Coordinates of C-alpha atoms in Angstrom, one line a residue:
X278 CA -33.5 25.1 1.1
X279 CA -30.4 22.7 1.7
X280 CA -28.1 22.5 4.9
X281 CA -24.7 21.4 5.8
X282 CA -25.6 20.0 9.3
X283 CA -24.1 17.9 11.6
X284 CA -26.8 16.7 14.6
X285 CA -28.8 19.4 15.6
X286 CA -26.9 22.5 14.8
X287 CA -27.3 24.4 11.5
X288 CA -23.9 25.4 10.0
X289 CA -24.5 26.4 6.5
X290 CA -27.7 27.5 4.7
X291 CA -27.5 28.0 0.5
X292 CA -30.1 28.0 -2.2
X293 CA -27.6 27.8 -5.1
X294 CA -24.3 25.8 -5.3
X295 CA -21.5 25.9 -2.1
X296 CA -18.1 27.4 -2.1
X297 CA -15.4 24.8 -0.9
X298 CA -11.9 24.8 -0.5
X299 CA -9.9 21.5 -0.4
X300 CA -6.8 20.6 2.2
X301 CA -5.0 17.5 0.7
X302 CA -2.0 15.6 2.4
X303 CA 0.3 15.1 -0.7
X304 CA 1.8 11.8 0.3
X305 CA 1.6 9.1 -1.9
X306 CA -1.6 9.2 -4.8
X307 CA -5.0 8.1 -2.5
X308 CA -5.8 11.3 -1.3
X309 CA -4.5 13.5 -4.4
X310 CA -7.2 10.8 -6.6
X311 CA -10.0 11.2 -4.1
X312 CA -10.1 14.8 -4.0
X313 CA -10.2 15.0 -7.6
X314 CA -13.2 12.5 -7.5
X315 CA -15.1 15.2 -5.5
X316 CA -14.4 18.1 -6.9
X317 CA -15.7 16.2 -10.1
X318 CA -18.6 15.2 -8.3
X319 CA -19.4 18.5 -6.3
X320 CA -18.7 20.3 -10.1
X321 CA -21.5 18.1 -11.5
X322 CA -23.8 19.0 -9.1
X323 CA -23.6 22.6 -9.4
X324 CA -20.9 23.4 -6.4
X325 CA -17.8 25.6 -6.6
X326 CA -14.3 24.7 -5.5
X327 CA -12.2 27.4 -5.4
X328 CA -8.5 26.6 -4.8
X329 CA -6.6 23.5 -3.4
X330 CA -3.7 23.4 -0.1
X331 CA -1.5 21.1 -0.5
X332 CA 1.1 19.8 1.6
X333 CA 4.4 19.3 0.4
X334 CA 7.4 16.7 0.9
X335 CA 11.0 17.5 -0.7
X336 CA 10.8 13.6 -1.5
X337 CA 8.2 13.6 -3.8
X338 CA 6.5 16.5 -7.0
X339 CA 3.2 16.9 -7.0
X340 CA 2.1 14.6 -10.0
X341 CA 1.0 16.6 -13.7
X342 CA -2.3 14.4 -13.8
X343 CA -3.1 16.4 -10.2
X344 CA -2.7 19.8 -11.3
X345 CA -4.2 18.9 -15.2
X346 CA -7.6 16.9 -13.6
X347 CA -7.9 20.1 -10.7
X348 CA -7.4 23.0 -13.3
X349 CA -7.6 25.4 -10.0
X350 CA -5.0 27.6 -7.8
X351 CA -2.8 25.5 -6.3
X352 CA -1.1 26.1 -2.9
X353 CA 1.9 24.3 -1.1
X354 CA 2.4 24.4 2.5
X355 CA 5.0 22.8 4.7
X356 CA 3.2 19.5 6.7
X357 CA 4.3 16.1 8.2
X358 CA 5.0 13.9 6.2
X359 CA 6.5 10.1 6.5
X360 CA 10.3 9.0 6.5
X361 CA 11.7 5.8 5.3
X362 CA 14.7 4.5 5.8
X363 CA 16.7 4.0 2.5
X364 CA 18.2 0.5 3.5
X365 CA 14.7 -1.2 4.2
X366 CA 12.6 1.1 2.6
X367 CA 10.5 0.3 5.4
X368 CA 8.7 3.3 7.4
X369 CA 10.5 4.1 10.7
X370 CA 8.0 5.8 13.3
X371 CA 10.5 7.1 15.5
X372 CA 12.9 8.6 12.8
X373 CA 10.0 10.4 11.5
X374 CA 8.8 11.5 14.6
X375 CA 12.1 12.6 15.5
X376 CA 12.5 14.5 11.9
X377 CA 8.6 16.5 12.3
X378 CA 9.7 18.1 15.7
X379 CA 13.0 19.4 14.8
X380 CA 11.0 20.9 11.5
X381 CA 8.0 22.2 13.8
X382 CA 8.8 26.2 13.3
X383 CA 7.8 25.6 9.7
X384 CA 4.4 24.0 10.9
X385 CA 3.6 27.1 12.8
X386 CA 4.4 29.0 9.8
X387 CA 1.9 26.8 7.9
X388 CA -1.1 27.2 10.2
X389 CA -0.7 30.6 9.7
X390 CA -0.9 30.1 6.1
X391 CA -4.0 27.9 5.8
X392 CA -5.6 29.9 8.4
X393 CA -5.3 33.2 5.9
X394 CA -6.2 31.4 2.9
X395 CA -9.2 30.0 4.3
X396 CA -10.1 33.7 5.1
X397 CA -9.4 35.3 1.5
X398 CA -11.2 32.2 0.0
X399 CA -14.8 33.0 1.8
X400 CA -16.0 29.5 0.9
X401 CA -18.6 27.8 2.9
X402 CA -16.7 25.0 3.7
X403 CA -13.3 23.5 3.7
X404 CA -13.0 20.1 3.4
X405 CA -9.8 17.8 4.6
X406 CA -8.3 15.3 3.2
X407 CA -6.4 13.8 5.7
X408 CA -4.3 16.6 6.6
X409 CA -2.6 16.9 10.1
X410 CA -2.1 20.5 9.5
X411 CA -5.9 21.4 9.3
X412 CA -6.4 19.6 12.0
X413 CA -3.7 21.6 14.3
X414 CA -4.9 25.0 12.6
X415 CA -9.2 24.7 14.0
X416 CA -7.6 23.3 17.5
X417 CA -5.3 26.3 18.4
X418 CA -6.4 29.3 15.7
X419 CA -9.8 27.6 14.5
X420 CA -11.4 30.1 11.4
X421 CA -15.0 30.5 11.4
X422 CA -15.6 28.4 8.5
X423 CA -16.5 24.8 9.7
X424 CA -14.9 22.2 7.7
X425 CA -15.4 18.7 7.5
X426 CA -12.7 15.2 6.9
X427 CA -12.5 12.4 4.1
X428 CA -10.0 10.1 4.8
X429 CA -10.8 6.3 4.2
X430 CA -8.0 6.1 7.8
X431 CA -11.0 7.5 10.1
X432 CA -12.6 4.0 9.9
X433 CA -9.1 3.4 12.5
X434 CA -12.0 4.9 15.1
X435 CA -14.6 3.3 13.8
X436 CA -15.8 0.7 16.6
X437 CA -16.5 -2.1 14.1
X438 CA -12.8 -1.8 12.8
X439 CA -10.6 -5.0 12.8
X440 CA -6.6 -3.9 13.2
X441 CA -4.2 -6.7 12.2
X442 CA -1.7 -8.0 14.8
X443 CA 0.2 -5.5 15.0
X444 CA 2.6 -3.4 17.4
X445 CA 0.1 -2.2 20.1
X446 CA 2.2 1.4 20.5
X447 CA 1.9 2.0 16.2
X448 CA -1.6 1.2 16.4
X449 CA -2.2 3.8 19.1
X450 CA -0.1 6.5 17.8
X451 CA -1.8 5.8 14.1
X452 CA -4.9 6.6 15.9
X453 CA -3.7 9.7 17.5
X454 CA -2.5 11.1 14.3
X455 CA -5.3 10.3 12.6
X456 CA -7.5 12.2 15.7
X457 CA -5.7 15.1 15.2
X458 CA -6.4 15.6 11.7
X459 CA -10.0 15.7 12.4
X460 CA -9.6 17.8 15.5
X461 CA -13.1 20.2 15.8
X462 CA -14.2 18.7 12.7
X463 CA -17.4 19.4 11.9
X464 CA -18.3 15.6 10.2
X465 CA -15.9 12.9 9.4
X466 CA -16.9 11.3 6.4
X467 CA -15.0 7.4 6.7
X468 CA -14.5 5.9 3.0
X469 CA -15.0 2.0 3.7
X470 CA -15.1 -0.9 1.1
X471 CA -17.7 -2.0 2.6
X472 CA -21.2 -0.9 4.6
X473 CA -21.0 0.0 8.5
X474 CA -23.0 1.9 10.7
X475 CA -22.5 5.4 10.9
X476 CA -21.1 6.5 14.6
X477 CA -23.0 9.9 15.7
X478 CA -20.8 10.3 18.5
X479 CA -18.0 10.8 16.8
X480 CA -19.8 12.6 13.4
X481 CA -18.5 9.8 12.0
X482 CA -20.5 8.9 8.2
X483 CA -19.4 5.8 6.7
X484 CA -19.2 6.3 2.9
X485 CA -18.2 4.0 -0.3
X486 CA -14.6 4.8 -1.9
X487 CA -14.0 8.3 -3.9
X488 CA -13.6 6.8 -7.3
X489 CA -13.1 9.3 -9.9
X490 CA -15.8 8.5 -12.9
X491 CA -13.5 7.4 -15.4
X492 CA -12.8 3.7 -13.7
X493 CA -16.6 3.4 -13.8
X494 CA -16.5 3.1 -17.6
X495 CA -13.3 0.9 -18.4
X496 CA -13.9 -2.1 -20.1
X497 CA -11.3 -4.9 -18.7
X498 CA -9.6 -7.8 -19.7
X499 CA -6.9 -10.0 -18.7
X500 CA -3.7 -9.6 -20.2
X501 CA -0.4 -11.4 -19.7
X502 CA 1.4 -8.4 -17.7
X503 CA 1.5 -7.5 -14.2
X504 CA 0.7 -4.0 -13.5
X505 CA 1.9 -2.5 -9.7
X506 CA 2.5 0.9 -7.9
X507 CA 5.3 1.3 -5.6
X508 CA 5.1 4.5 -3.4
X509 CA 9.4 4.4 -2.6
X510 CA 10.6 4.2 -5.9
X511 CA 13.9 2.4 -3.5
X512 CA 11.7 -1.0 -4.3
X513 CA 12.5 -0.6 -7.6
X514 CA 16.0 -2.5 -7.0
X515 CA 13.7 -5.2 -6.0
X516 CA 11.3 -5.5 -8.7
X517 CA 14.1 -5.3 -11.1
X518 CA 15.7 -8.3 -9.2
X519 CA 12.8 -10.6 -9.7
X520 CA 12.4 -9.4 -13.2
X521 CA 16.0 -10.9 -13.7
X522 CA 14.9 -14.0 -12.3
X523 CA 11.8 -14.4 -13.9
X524 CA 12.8 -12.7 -17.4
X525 CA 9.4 -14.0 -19.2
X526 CA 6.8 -11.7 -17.4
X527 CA 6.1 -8.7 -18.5
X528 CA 5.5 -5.8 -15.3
X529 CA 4.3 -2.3 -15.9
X530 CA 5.0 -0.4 -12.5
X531 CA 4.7 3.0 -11.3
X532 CA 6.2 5.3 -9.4
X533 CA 6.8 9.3 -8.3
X534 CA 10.5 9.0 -8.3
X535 CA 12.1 12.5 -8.6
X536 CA 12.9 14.1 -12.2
X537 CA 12.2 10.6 -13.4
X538 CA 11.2 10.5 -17.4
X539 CA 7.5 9.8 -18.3
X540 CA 9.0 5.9 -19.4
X541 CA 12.1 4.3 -17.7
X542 CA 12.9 1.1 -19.9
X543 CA 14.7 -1.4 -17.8
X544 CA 14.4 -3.9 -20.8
X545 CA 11.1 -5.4 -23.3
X546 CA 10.0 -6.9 -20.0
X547 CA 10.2 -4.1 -17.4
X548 CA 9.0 -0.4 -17.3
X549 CA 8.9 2.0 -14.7
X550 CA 6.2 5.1 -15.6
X551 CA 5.6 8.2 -13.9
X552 CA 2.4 8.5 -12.3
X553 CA 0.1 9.3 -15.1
X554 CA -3.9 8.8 -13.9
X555 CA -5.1 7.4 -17.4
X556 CA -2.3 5.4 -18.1
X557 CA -2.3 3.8 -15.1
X558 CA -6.3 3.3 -15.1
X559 CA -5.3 1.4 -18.4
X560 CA -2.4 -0.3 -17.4
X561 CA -5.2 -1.4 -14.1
X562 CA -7.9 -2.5 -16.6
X563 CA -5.7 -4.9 -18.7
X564 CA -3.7 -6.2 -16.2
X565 CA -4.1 -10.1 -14.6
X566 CA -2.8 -8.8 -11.4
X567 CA -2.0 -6.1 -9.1
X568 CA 0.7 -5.2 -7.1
X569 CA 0.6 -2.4 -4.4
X570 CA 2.0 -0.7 -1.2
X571 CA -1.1 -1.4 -0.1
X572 CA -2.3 2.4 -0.4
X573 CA -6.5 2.1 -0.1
X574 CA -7.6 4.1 -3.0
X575 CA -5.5 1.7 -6.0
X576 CA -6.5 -1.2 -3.3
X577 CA -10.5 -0.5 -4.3
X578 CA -9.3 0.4 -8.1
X579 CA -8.4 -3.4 -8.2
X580 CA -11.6 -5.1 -5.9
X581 CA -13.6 -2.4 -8.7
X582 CA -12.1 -3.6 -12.2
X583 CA -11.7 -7.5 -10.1
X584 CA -8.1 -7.4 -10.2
X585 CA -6.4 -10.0 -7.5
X586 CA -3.7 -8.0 -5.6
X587 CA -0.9 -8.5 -3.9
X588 CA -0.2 -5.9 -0.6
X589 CA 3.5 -4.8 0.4
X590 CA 2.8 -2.9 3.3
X591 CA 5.7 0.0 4.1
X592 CA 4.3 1.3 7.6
X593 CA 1.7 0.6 10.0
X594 CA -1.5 2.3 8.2
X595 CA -0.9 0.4 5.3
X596 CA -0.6 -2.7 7.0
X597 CA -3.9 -1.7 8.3
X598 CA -5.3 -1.0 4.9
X599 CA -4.0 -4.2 3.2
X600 CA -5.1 -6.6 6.6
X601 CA -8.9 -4.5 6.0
X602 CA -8.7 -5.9 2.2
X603 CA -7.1 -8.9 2.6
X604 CA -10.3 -10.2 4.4
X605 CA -12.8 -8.3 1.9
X606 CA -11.1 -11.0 -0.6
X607 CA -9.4 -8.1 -2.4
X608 CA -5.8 -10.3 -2.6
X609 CA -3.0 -11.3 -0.6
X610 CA -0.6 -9.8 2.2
X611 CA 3.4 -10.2 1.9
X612 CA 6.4 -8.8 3.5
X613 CA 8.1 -8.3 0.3
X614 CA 7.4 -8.3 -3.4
X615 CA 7.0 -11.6 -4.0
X616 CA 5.1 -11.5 -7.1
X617 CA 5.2 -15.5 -7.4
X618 CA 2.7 -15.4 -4.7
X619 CA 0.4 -13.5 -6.8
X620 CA 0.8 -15.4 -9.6
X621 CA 0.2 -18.4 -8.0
X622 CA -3.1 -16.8 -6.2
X623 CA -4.5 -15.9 -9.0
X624 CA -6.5 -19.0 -10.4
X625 CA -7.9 -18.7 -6.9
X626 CA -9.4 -14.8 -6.8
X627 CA -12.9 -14.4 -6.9
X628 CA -14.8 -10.7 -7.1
X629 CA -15.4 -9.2 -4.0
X630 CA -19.0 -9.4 -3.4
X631 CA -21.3 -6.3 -3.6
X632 CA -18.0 -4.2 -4.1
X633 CA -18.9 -3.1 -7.4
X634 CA -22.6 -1.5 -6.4
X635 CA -21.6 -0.2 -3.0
X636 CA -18.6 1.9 -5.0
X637 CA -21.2 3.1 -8.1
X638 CA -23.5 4.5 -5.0
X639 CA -21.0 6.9 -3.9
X640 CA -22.3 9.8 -5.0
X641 CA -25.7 9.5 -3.9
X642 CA -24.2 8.7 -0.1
X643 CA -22.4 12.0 -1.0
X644 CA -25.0 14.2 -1.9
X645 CA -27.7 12.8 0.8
X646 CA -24.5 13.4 3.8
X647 CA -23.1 16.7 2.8
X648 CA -27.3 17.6 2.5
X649 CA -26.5 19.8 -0.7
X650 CA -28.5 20.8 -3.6
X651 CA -28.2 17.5 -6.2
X652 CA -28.0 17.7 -10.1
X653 CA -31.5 16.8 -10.7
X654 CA -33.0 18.8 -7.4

């Protein structure tokens, strides 16, 4: 007999293989990556997912490689989602705020939506990755199903986390958003490049990174180009300036720019690709460096396959996120995309230590947390 428990109470009992249903914020790639890295892992072991809720952003498709590597029903739903400023391409918080109210009707419309198909799924459990609006549905209409969050963002409530200097008002509403996401959750499972101890007051598991299997078995070298991922395709102007400047380096960058072609060619040393999850796994693997918005799952990619990174932060959780790796060793921090930085760091990188083992353990930390029946049991 297996369980799905959280303390002392008893929420799901199954001889054979569970029933999920996945919730995945659809901004940027992290969470869209790590829910494919379960479902992998949850397929393996015998489990079921049935369908995936997305939310959706008028900024940004939802990429092929998603829809290819998930092979399931696909839903979209209306949900908050982040608003940058076109001039800066920075992340304003009050803007966004602002733009999320005057939508809110469509919210309510979306509750009701995930709350019905979480009833004509009849999984076991749902499981939330990081989205506000599962969070919102258990608190005021909350389904019988218990569901649990991934998120590597719930290690913001971890006791043991270490914020950057930041402004003290963004840090408390990035906690607040990320609390109601996980409202009446029944664990929180906190993806961390490193070990901490769990926190049983809060269900709070502490887990290595979702890494979907194929990064496990790239082989990697060092090549002469510089391989990057910018999450408002408006940096583009500015990687194409530097290229100008610096006309001898090759840069492979990508981006989920609207209607965009698979390959934009700027010239022999610049291209802009689509997102595309095995080209970019190989464009990671030969790479010499790394450059990054400073999301966390492309963040581990690199500390994985021991590329040196540079972080551009665009808002306050990824300032959080590239702080976090910054002193794991995993690269450097900048303001903008100065890629001279990088290439001037990078005699100095050195692997992250135990990185590479505390990632391969990930699905054994899985398997043991969510208490479900293994491969080999």
């Amino acid at each position: 007999m297996h369980l799905l428990t959280t303390g002392k109470n008893e929420l799901v009992k199954n001889n054979r293989g569970m029933k999920f249903l996945f919730v995945v914020q659809g901004e940027g790639r992290g969470h869209l990556t790590q829910s494919i890295a379960l479902k992998n892992m949850l397929v393996k072991n015998g489990h079921e997912v049935r369908a995936v809720l997305v939310g959706k952003s008028k900024r940004r498709e939802l990429p092929v490689f998603f829809m290819e590597n998930m092979n399931l029903p696909i839903y979209r739903f209306d949900s908050p989602n982040f608003l940058p400023l076109s001039r800066n391409k920075k992340t304003n918080i009050w803007v966004t705020i602002i733009y999320n109210l005057l939508k809110s009707p469509r919210y309510f419309r979306s509750i009701y939506f995930i709350r019905q198909q979480i009833r004509k799924s009849n999984v076991d459990v749902v499981v939330n990755f990081y989205e506000m609006m599962i969070g919102l549905t258990y608190a005021l209409f909350p389904p019988k199903t218990p569901y649990i969050s991934v998120a590597h963002q719930y290690l913001f409530l971890h006791p043991e986390y270490k914020f950057p200097p930041a402004n003290r008002i963004e840090l408390k509403m990035l906690k607040f958003f990320t609390c109601i996401t996980c409202l009446r959750s029944t664990k929180i499972f906190a993806l961390s490049i490193d070990q901490k101890e769990n926190v049983p007051r809060r269900r709070m598991v502490v887990v290595p990174p979702l890494l979907r299997s194929e990064i496990f078995d790239l082989a990697t070298e060092e090549g002469n180009y510089l391989h990057g991922y910018i999450l408002n395709s408006n940096y583009a102007d500015e990687i194409i300036s530097y290229q100008k400047e610096n006309p001898s380096i090759p840069l492979h960058f990508f981006w989920d720019k609207r209607n965009a072609p698979e390959k934009t060619v700027i010239n022999d040393y610049l291209t802009f690709h689509s997102l595309n999850d095995k080209l970019f796994m190989k464009y990671m693997a030969g790479c010499k460096g790394y450059v990054t918005t400073a999301g966390f799952e492309s963040v581990c990619e690199a500390m994985y396959l021991e590329k040196p990174t540079l972080m551009v932060p665009t808002h306050i959780e990824q300032s959080c996120n590239a702080y976090e790796a910054s002193l794991a060793g995993a690269g450097i921090v900048s303001n903008r995309f100065d890629l001279d930085a990088l290439i001037s760091y990078l005699p100095t990188y050195k692997q992250v230590p135990g990185f590479r083992l505390w990632a391969q353990q990930s699905e054994t930390y899985w398997m043991k947390e969510l208490n479900l029946p293994a491969e080999n049991d």
